[in-house]
Amino acid sequence: KQEVTQIPAALSVPEGENLVLNCSFTDSAIYNLQWFRQDPGKGLTSLLLIQSSQREQTSGRLNASLDKSSGRSTLYIAASQPGDSATYLCAVSSAGANSKLTFGKGITLSVRP
Amino acid sequence: DAGITQSPRHKVTETGTPVTLRCHQTENHRYMYWYRQDPGHGLRLIHYSYGVKDTDKGEVSDGYSVSRSKTEDFLLTLESATSSQTSVYFCAISESGTRSGANVLTFGAGSRLTVL
């Protein structure tokens, strides 16, 4: 059974800092990995999707990498801003019988002005 | 949330009553999903649909049923609500299934259900 872990559960950084959010998964047989952002009381917004054949994806100040063999992904946020404060979740699509994503519990990021 | 609407957004009900949540999309996407989000558990898949009248169970489907009679609508029904079903329910849509390398999910804003 696929398990996705995100540690730490919460992170507080000063504005302007470059930061890395980690995601690990137990089964390397995946189709893709996605990073989502969730603001309080809102739904999830897809940030980046990395297919299993890819190593990284970039969008603006965000860069996500994928190392399937080690079961790890990182989300790099450059020059963090208070508006980046949110919960960041990763999810993997596993090569199993059921069509579903397995989500981590998320990292709540607070960027201090 | 553009293209996907959940209703109601908030509902308080009593144990034993039936509840139906509605997800409506204007994107004409084939795949639709219902998730629940709970503290300490993250998001868990309840049911999903891969076409009109085609549905399948997720990991926490007990106590829930779904129906999809039109591409744009996916209904989640709690036949007899229990306090353990108090949660925030999210609908999501995607053009392709999760086995595709490129299935990006779009989520609705969520429906907060409280069962007293």
XYZ file of N, CA and C in Angstrom:
687
model
N 0.844 -1.188 0.000
C 0.000 0.000 0.000
C 0.889 1.250 0.000
N 0.597 2.133 -0.914
C 1.393 3.362 -1.020
C 1.172 4.249 0.192
N 2.235 4.784 0.725
C 2.161 5.751 1.811
C 2.982 6.964 1.428
N 2.421 8.143 1.683
C 3.080 9.400 1.348
C 3.283 10.193 2.630
N 4.510 10.634 2.839
C 4.859 11.330 4.076
C 5.419 12.700 3.768
N 4.956 13.690 4.505
C 5.481 15.040 4.386
C 5.900 15.513 5.787
N 7.179 15.810 5.914
C 7.733 16.256 7.187
C 8.605 17.476 6.930
N 8.497 18.550 7.785
C 7.656 18.613 8.975
C 6.204 18.943 8.627
N 5.329 18.919 9.605
C 3.933 19.256 9.357
C 3.732 20.751 9.200
N 4.637 21.535 9.793
C 4.522 22.986 9.716
C 5.902 23.602 9.636
N 5.955 24.767 8.994
C 7.232 25.429 8.761
C 6.993 26.933 8.747
N 7.860 27.680 9.429
C 7.754 29.135 9.450
C 9.094 29.713 9.024
N 9.075 30.599 8.038
C 10.314 31.183 7.517
C 10.127 32.672 7.330
N 11.218 33.430 7.332
C 11.114 34.865 7.046
C 10.994 35.100 5.549
N 10.359 36.185 5.195
C 10.186 36.543 3.795
C 11.532 36.628 3.076
N 11.543 36.172 1.841
C 12.751 36.240 1.027
C 13.589 34.982 1.054
N 13.311 34.107 1.995
C 14.116 32.883 2.106
C 13.739 31.891 1.012
N 14.758 31.202 0.497
C 14.515 30.068 -0.405
C 14.252 28.846 0.464
N 13.272 28.044 0.109
C 12.959 26.910 0.965
C 12.608 25.666 0.150
N 12.731 24.539 0.826
C 12.477 23.240 0.207
C 11.471 22.479 1.051
N 10.426 21.997 0.400
C 9.436 21.144 1.048
C 9.641 19.717 0.546
N 9.639 18.782 1.468
C 9.934 17.396 1.134
C 8.700 16.512 1.113
N 8.754 15.510 0.254
C 7.686 14.515 0.144
C 8.363 13.173 -0.123
N 7.969 12.159 0.620
C 8.517 10.821 0.375
C 7.376 9.827 0.203
N 7.621 8.808 -0.605
C 6.608 7.793 -0.861
C 7.260 6.421 -0.843
N 6.469 5.396 -0.490
C 7.039 4.082 -0.210
C 7.140 3.183 -1.439
N 6.268 3.364 -2.407
C 6.256 2.508 -3.590
C 6.680 3.332 -4.798
N 7.786 2.953 -5.407
C 8.326 3.756 -6.504
C 7.599 3.530 -7.837
N 6.660 2.584 -7.873
C 5.899 2.331 -9.106
C 4.771 3.348 -9.211
N 5.097 4.530 -9.704
C 4.104 5.592 -9.795
C 3.966 6.055 -11.238
N 2.795 6.631 -11.547
C 2.583 7.244 -12.856
C 3.025 8.704 -12.851
N 2.710 9.386 -11.755
C 3.109 10.780 -11.639
C 3.024 11.227 -10.185
N 3.526 12.413 -9.935
C 3.453 13.034 -8.615
C 3.008 14.470 -8.827
N 2.080 14.914 -7.991
C 1.582 16.280 -8.100
C 1.786 17.020 -6.788
N 2.059 18.307 -6.912
C 2.075 19.205 -5.766
C 0.868 20.133 -5.860
N 0.185 20.271 -4.706
C -0.985 21.114 -4.614
C -0.766 22.169 -3.537
N -1.506 23.251 -3.666
C -1.562 24.281 -2.634
C -3.000 24.360 -2.152
N -3.160 24.509 -0.822
C -4.483 24.684 -0.257
C -4.475 25.859 0.708
N -5.298 26.859 0.415
C -5.475 27.981 1.312
C -6.589 27.648 2.305
N -6.558 28.239 3.499
C -7.554 27.910 4.528
C -8.982 28.038 4.017
N -9.784 27.006 4.219
C -11.185 27.032 3.815
C -11.422 26.909 2.323
N -10.374 26.589 1.596
C -10.496 26.513 0.136
C -10.184 25.110 -0.365
N -10.414 24.917 -1.658
C -10.039 23.662 -2.283
C -8.570 23.643 -2.626
N -8.133 22.573 -3.272
C -6.741 22.421 -3.655
C -6.514 22.972 -5.054
N -5.364 23.584 -5.232
C -4.962 24.092 -6.544
C -3.711 23.352 -6.978
N -3.746 22.766 -8.162
C -2.582 22.056 -8.663
C -1.481 23.046 -9.030
N -0.280 22.788 -8.512
C 0.868 23.647 -8.793
C 1.742 23.066 -9.902
N 2.126 21.818 -9.716
C 3.029 21.163 -10.658
C 2.717 19.676 -10.701
N 2.859 19.108 -11.879
C 2.729 17.664 -12.048
C 3.998 17.158 -12.716
N 4.605 16.137 -12.135
C 5.803 15.521 -12.715
C 5.440 14.101 -13.121
N 5.589 13.811 -14.384
C 5.341 12.455 -14.848
C 6.505 11.556 -14.434
N 6.241 10.264 -14.391
C 7.237 9.322 -13.870
C 8.532 9.337 -14.686
N 8.434 9.735 -15.946
C 9.621 9.762 -16.805
C 10.405 11.063 -16.685
N 9.859 12.023 -15.938
C 10.497 13.330 -15.806
C 11.266 13.427 -14.496
N 12.197 14.369 -14.443
C 12.972 14.592 -13.230
C 12.554 15.862 -12.507
N 12.059 16.844 -13.271
C 11.649 18.076 -12.615
C 10.698 18.866 -13.484
N 9.986 19.788 -12.824
C 9.085 20.713 -13.494
C 9.221 22.068 -12.817
N 9.078 23.116 -13.615
C 9.228 24.472 -13.085
C 8.036 25.318 -13.487
N 7.620 26.176 -12.546
C 6.584 27.157 -12.836
C 6.880 28.390 -12.005
N 7.357 29.431 -12.666
C 7.677 30.654 -11.943
C 8.734 30.435 -10.881
N 8.413 30.768 -9.630
C 9.363 30.595 -8.525
C 9.353 29.186 -7.951
N 8.562 28.318 -8.509
C 8.440 26.955 -8.007
C 9.194 25.973 -8.906
N 9.880 25.034 -8.251
C 10.541 23.960 -8.979
C 10.326 22.673 -8.208
N 9.795 21.674 -8.879
C 9.581 20.387 -8.233
C 10.475 19.347 -8.881
N 11.084 18.525 -8.057
C 11.929 17.448 -8.567
C 11.379 16.105 -8.126
N 11.754 15.082 -8.870
C 11.289 13.731 -8.568
C 12.443 12.754 -8.697
N 12.643 11.948 -7.645
C 13.614 10.860 -7.677
C 12.840 9.587 -7.345
N 12.394 8.906 -8.387
C 11.560 7.722 -8.178
C 12.279 6.630 -7.411
N 13.544 6.413 -7.741
C 14.270 5.295 -7.142
C 14.400 5.435 -5.643
N 14.508 6.670 -5.170
C 14.628 6.878 -3.727
C 13.288 7.205 -3.091
N 12.229 7.342 -3.905
C 10.902 7.638 -3.378
C 10.800 9.022 -2.783
N 11.367 10.013 -3.468
C 11.378 11.356 -2.904
C 11.073 12.413 -3.957
N 10.415 13.463 -3.493
C 10.186 14.646 -4.298
C 10.397 15.868 -3.424
N 10.871 16.937 -4.043
C 11.014 18.193 -3.324
C 10.339 19.303 -4.108
N 9.764 20.238 -3.375
C 9.208 21.458 -3.957
C 10.065 22.608 -3.462
N 10.722 23.268 -4.385
C 11.605 24.385 -4.081
C 10.847 25.680 -4.354
N 10.798 26.556 -3.366
C 10.166 27.857 -3.520
C 11.254 28.914 -3.376
N 11.446 29.683 -4.416
C 12.477 30.714 -4.403
C 11.897 32.031 -3.899
N 12.727 32.751 -3.137
C 12.367 34.104 -2.676
C 10.943 34.130 -2.120
N 10.735 33.407 -1.045
C 9.380 33.240 -0.494
C 8.741 34.590 -0.129
N 7.419 34.618 -0.265
C 6.632 35.823 0.008
C 5.501 35.469 0.977
N 4.981 36.447 1.723
C 3.850 36.152 2.626
C 2.676 35.498 1.906
N 2.484 35.829 0.646
C 1.403 35.220 -0.140
C 1.606 33.754 -0.425
N 2.792 33.244 -0.146
C 3.041 31.810 -0.315
C 2.540 31.011 0.878
N 2.121 31.694 1.925
C 1.623 31.018 3.124
C 0.377 30.201 2.778
N 0.454 28.917 3.023
C -0.621 27.983 2.667
C -0.171 26.593 3.095
N -1.036 25.614 2.861
C -0.648 24.225 3.064
C -0.311 23.615 1.717
N 0.810 22.926 1.661
C 1.278 22.315 0.421
C 1.192 20.797 0.558
N 0.507 20.181 -0.376
C 0.315 18.741 -0.341
C 0.931 18.107 -1.576
N 1.506 16.945 -1.392
C 1.924 16.167 -2.547
C 1.046 14.935 -2.657
N 0.899 14.431 -3.865
C 0.062 13.265 -4.106
C 0.684 12.443 -5.218
N 0.641 11.124 -5.069
C 1.205 10.253 -6.092
C 0.107 9.380 -6.700
N 0.236 9.149 -7.969
C -0.644 8.240 -8.691
C 0.097 6.923 -8.829
N -0.405 5.908 -8.149
C 0.327 4.640 -8.061
C -0.124 3.657 -9.125
N 0.785 2.801 -9.529
C 0.501 1.800 -10.552
C -0.196 0.596 -9.935
N -1.349 0.840 -9.341
C -2.115 -0.227 -8.692
C -3.416 -0.468 -9.394
N -4.252 -1.287 -8.790
C -5.499 -1.678 -9.436
C -6.528 -0.561 -9.438
N -6.532 0.238 -8.387
C -7.538 1.295 -8.286
C -6.992 2.615 -8.806
N -7.850 3.335 -9.457
C -7.435 4.618 -10.016
C -7.563 5.691 -8.947
N -6.482 5.996 -8.237
C -6.587 7.001 -7.203
C -5.245 7.640 -6.935
N -5.314 8.814 -6.325
C -4.124 9.487 -5.825
C -3.986 9.190 -4.340
N -2.768 9.050 -3.871
C -2.491 8.961 -2.447
C -1.860 10.270 -2.020
N -2.498 10.929 -1.056
C -2.057 12.238 -0.618
C -1.227 12.152 0.652
N -0.249 13.048 0.753
C 0.382 13.300 2.026
C -0.520 14.203 2.853
N -0.169 14.385 4.125
C -1.020 15.187 4.997
C -0.735 16.674 4.881
N 0.315 17.017 4.167
C 0.578 18.419 3.894
C 1.568 19.068 4.841
N 2.156 20.152 4.362
C 3.045 20.995 5.161
C 2.437 22.381 5.177
N 2.155 22.892 6.378
C 1.600 24.241 6.502
C 2.745 25.235 6.600
N 2.841 26.079 5.602
C 3.934 27.045 5.489
C 3.443 28.425 5.892
N 4.218 29.060 6.723
C 3.951 30.448 7.103
C 5.184 31.274 6.750
N 5.009 32.288 5.928
C 6.096 33.171 5.543
C 5.895 34.498 6.268
N 6.817 34.834 7.150
C 6.694 36.021 7.995
C 7.221 37.255 7.256
N 6.464 38.354 7.275
C 6.941 39.595 6.605
C 8.193 40.136 7.273
N -11.529 27.663 -8.708
C -12.729 26.823 -8.723
C -13.505 26.936 -10.023
N -12.944 27.639 -10.971
C -13.647 27.860 -12.222
C -13.977 26.535 -12.875
N -15.262 26.364 -13.293
C -15.649 25.166 -13.999
C -16.124 24.040 -13.117
N -16.063 24.185 -11.814
C -16.527 23.122 -10.932
C -17.204 23.745 -9.712
N -18.410 23.330 -9.458
C -19.217 23.908 -8.393
C -19.748 22.815 -7.491
N -19.613 23.025 -6.183
C -20.158 22.072 -5.222
C -21.314 22.721 -4.468
N -22.344 21.916 -4.196
C -23.457 22.415 -3.402
C -24.049 21.298 -2.542
N -24.511 21.618 -1.325
C -24.332 22.922 -0.682
C -22.900 23.094 -0.198
N -22.524 24.295 0.114
C -21.183 24.543 0.638
C -21.102 24.226 2.126
N -22.198 24.393 2.810
C -22.246 24.071 4.237
C -23.579 23.390 4.525
N -23.522 22.353 5.373
C -24.762 21.693 5.765
C -24.604 21.101 7.141
N -25.619 21.305 7.960
C -25.708 20.682 9.273
C -26.923 19.777 9.261
N -26.731 18.537 9.656
C -27.835 17.590 9.647
C -27.766 16.720 10.886
N -28.770 15.894 11.052
C -28.820 15.023 12.227
C -28.517 13.581 11.833
N -28.009 12.842 12.793
C -27.705 11.425 12.569
C -28.941 10.694 12.047
N -28.714 9.877 11.028
C -29.793 9.066 10.477
C -30.504 9.672 9.295
N -30.236 10.931 8.985
C -30.916 11.565 7.851
C -30.104 11.361 6.575
N -30.775 11.314 5.436
C -30.042 11.203 4.162
C -29.511 12.574 3.742
N -28.355 12.546 3.093
C -27.731 13.781 2.617
C -27.192 13.540 1.213
N -27.410 14.496 0.334
C -26.836 14.419 -1.008
C -26.018 15.667 -1.288
N -24.790 15.456 -1.697
C -23.919 16.542 -2.128
C -23.801 16.474 -3.646
N -23.774 17.665 -4.245
C -23.742 17.714 -5.707
C -22.447 18.367 -6.192
N -21.893 17.784 -7.247
C -20.738 18.358 -7.917
C -21.130 18.584 -9.371
N -20.951 19.802 -9.838
C -21.316 20.168 -11.202
C -20.101 20.746 -11.904
N -19.806 20.250 -13.113
C -18.658 20.753 -13.867
C -19.101 21.237 -15.243
N -18.381 22.231 -15.724
C -18.655 22.761 -17.062
C -17.496 22.490 -18.008
N -16.556 21.637 -17.601
C -15.342 21.380 -18.387
C -15.477 20.174 -19.316
N -16.561 19.427 -19.180
C -16.768 18.226 -19.992
C -15.670 17.182 -19.757
N -15.109 17.166 -18.519
C -14.093 16.174 -18.198
C -14.739 14.831 -17.925
N -14.021 13.781 -18.310
C -14.559 12.427 -18.184
C -14.547 11.936 -16.741
N -13.468 12.293 -15.996
C -13.280 11.724 -14.672
C -13.738 12.702 -13.583
N -14.443 12.153 -12.601
C -14.865 12.939 -11.442
C -14.627 12.127 -10.181
N -14.300 12.816 -9.104
C -13.894 12.159 -7.859
C -14.560 12.847 -6.670
N -14.825 12.050 -5.649
C -15.223 12.597 -4.355
C -14.184 12.195 -3.313
N -13.658 13.205 -2.592
C -12.707 12.999 -1.510
C -13.310 13.559 -0.228
N -12.834 13.047 0.881
C -13.092 13.689 2.155
C -11.758 14.056 2.794
N -11.777 15.184 3.520
C -10.558 15.648 4.172
C -10.802 15.789 5.654
N -9.990 15.115 6.450
C -10.126 15.102 7.897
C -8.774 15.338 8.536
N -8.748 16.069 9.639
C -7.476 16.284 10.353
C -6.833 14.949 10.719
N -5.552 14.845 10.453
C -4.837 13.623 10.799
C -4.922 12.535 9.759
N -5.820 12.698 8.781
C -5.970 11.673 7.740
C -5.655 12.190 6.346
N -5.651 13.476 6.180
C -5.448 14.007 4.841
C -6.654 13.764 3.962
N -6.433 13.755 2.661
C -7.520 13.512 1.710
C -7.607 12.032 1.381
N -8.825 11.522 1.403
C -9.054 10.118 1.086
C -10.176 10.000 0.050
N -9.961 9.126 -0.912
C -10.906 8.964 -2.007
C -12.107 8.135 -1.556
N -13.306 8.640 -1.845
C -14.537 7.934 -1.475
C -15.032 7.109 -2.665
N -15.313 7.779 -3.758
C -15.751 7.141 -5.002
C -15.240 7.977 -6.162
N -15.185 7.357 -7.323
C -14.857 8.121 -8.511
C -15.676 7.614 -9.690
N -15.686 8.398 -10.745
C -16.438 8.038 -11.948
C -15.551 8.246 -13.167
N -15.609 7.315 -14.089
C -14.823 7.422 -15.326
C -15.720 7.548 -16.540
N -16.972 7.911 -16.315
C -17.906 8.148 -17.398
C -19.322 8.094 -16.873
N -20.270 8.486 -17.728
C -21.672 8.430 -17.332
C -22.047 7.004 -16.954
N -22.610 6.861 -15.780
C -23.031 5.592 -15.209
C -21.871 4.646 -14.869
N -20.643 5.094 -15.010
C -19.474 4.275 -14.673
C -18.821 4.816 -13.415
N -18.932 4.058 -12.322
C -18.354 4.506 -11.062
C -17.621 3.354 -10.391
N -16.750 3.708 -9.447
C -16.026 2.676 -8.712
C -15.707 3.204 -7.325
N -15.400 2.254 -6.421
C -15.156 2.625 -5.035
C -13.736 3.092 -4.827
N -13.583 3.983 -3.842
C -12.272 4.378 -3.380
C -11.945 3.662 -2.088
N -11.083 4.261 -1.298
C -10.611 3.583 -0.089
C -11.540 3.718 1.101
N -12.469 4.681 1.095
C -13.373 4.874 2.233
C -14.816 4.980 1.747
N -15.280 3.991 1.018
C -16.578 4.068 0.363
C -17.750 3.606 1.237
N -17.481 2.926 2.341
C -18.579 2.416 3.174
C -19.457 3.554 3.675
N -20.779 3.405 3.495
C -21.727 4.416 3.951
C -22.024 5.481 2.919
N -21.385 5.380 1.760
C -21.569 6.358 0.686
C -21.995 5.666 -0.610
N -22.812 6.361 -1.396
C -23.115 5.913 -2.745
C -23.014 7.109 -3.677
N -22.832 6.837 -4.955
C -22.695 7.913 -5.932
C -23.544 7.595 -7.157
N -23.817 8.648 -7.908
C -24.499 8.464 -9.187
C -24.017 9.515 -10.167
N -23.964 9.100 -11.414
C -23.589 10.037 -12.479
C -24.450 9.737 -13.699
N -25.515 10.499 -13.831
C -26.443 10.308 -14.949
C -26.124 11.231 -16.115
N -25.318 12.261 -15.862
C -24.891 13.185 -16.902
C -23.400 13.468 -16.723
N -22.742 13.804 -17.801
C -21.306 14.083 -17.724
C -21.003 15.148 -16.684
N -21.861 16.158 -16.598
C -21.540 17.313 -15.770
C -21.857 17.156 -14.287
N -22.618 16.153 -13.902
C -23.050 16.040 -12.509
C -22.620 14.722 -11.864
N -22.092 14.828 -10.643
C -21.668 13.665 -9.873
C -22.209 13.856 -8.464
N -23.103 12.997 -8.058
C -23.768 13.134 -6.771
C -23.202 12.148 -5.754
N -22.999 12.640 -4.541
C -22.556 11.802 -3.429
C -23.686 11.747 -2.408
N -24.117 10.543 -2.064
C -25.223 10.382 -1.132
C -24.805 9.621 0.109
N -25.172 10.172 1.242
C -25.046 9.476 2.512
C -26.447 9.010 2.855
N -26.701 7.725 2.784
C -28.063 7.218 2.948
C -28.602 7.472 4.347
N -27.722 7.343 5.342
C -28.092 7.555 6.743
C -26.866 8.113 7.443
N -26.816 9.439 7.537
C -25.598 10.090 8.001
C -25.240 9.707 9.434
N -23.944 9.578 9.681
C -23.427 9.308 11.025
C -22.428 10.394 11.401
N -22.153 10.511 12.685
C -21.247 11.558 13.160
C -19.843 11.377 12.571
N -19.465 10.144 12.267
C -18.134 9.893 11.688
C -18.022 10.416 10.259
N -19.137 10.801 9.674
C -19.120 11.361 8.328
C -19.061 12.888 8.335
N -18.951 13.471 9.520
C -18.660 14.898 9.619
C -17.285 15.133 9.014
N -17.227 16.003 8.006
C -15.975 16.167 7.264
C -16.142 17.309 6.264
N -15.052 17.589 5.572
C -15.115 18.464 4.413
C -14.975 17.580 3.179
N -15.928 17.712 2.278
C -15.972 16.873 1.087
C -15.555 17.703 -0.132
N -14.632 17.147 -0.886
C -14.157 17.815 -2.086
C -14.470 16.979 -3.314
N -14.938 17.646 -4.324
C -15.088 17.042 -5.640
C -13.891 17.470 -6.486
N -13.463 16.590 -7.360
C -12.372 16.911 -8.280
C -12.691 16.337 -9.648
N -12.098 16.954 -10.672
C -12.311 16.486 -12.035
C -10.961 16.383 -12.742
N -10.901 15.522 -13.748
C -9.703 15.463 -14.580
C -10.086 14.959 -15.961
N -9.309 15.391 -16.958
C -9.574 14.946 -18.330
C -9.265 13.485 -18.509
N -8.167 13.029 -17.887
C -7.753 11.651 -18.025
C -7.671 11.013 -16.656
N -7.531 9.708 -16.620
C -7.476 8.995 -15.364
C -6.129 9.113 -14.694
N -6.038 8.656 -13.455
C -4.802 8.816 -12.699
C -3.682 7.931 -13.235
N -3.999 6.949 -14.070
C -2.942 6.144 -14.673
C -2.241 6.894 -15.796
N -2.878 7.927 -16.277
C -2.230 8.767 -17.277
C -1.102 9.542 -16.623
N -0.064 9.787 -17.350
C 1.028 10.557 -16.772
C 0.695 12.019 -16.604
N -0.403 12.472 -17.232
C -0.631 13.912 -17.278
C -1.993 14.318 -16.728
N -2.555 13.544 -15.816
C -3.884 13.898 -15.311
C -3.785 14.952 -14.218
N -4.110 16.181 -14.545
C -4.123 17.255 -13.564
C -5.523 17.333 -12.970
N -5.594 17.280 -11.650
C -6.892 17.372 -10.984
C -7.236 18.817 -10.663
N -8.489 19.161 -10.911
C -9.039 20.448 -10.506
C -10.066 20.192 -9.422
N -9.916 20.887 -8.297
C -10.790 20.668 -7.153
C -11.847 21.760 -7.022
N -12.990 21.360 -6.476
C -14.002 22.313 -6.082
C -13.636 22.953 -4.749
N -14.467 23.878 -4.300
C -14.179 24.637 -3.082
C -14.511 23.873 -1.812
N -15.201 22.761 -1.931
C -15.489 21.931 -0.778
C -16.879 22.148 -0.207
N -17.381 21.093 0.437
C -18.668 21.143 1.140
C -18.428 20.687 2.571
N -18.709 21.564 3.508
C -18.491 21.225 4.919
C -19.771 20.642 5.485
N -19.690 19.388 5.906
C -20.866 18.680 6.439
C -20.658 18.389 7.917
N -21.644 18.764 8.709
C -21.632 18.465 10.140
C -22.830 17.587 10.453
N -22.553 16.426 11.047
C -23.623 15.504 11.427
C -23.704 15.474 12.950
N -24.824 15.935 13.476
C -24.991 16.035 14.931
C -25.576 14.760 15.519
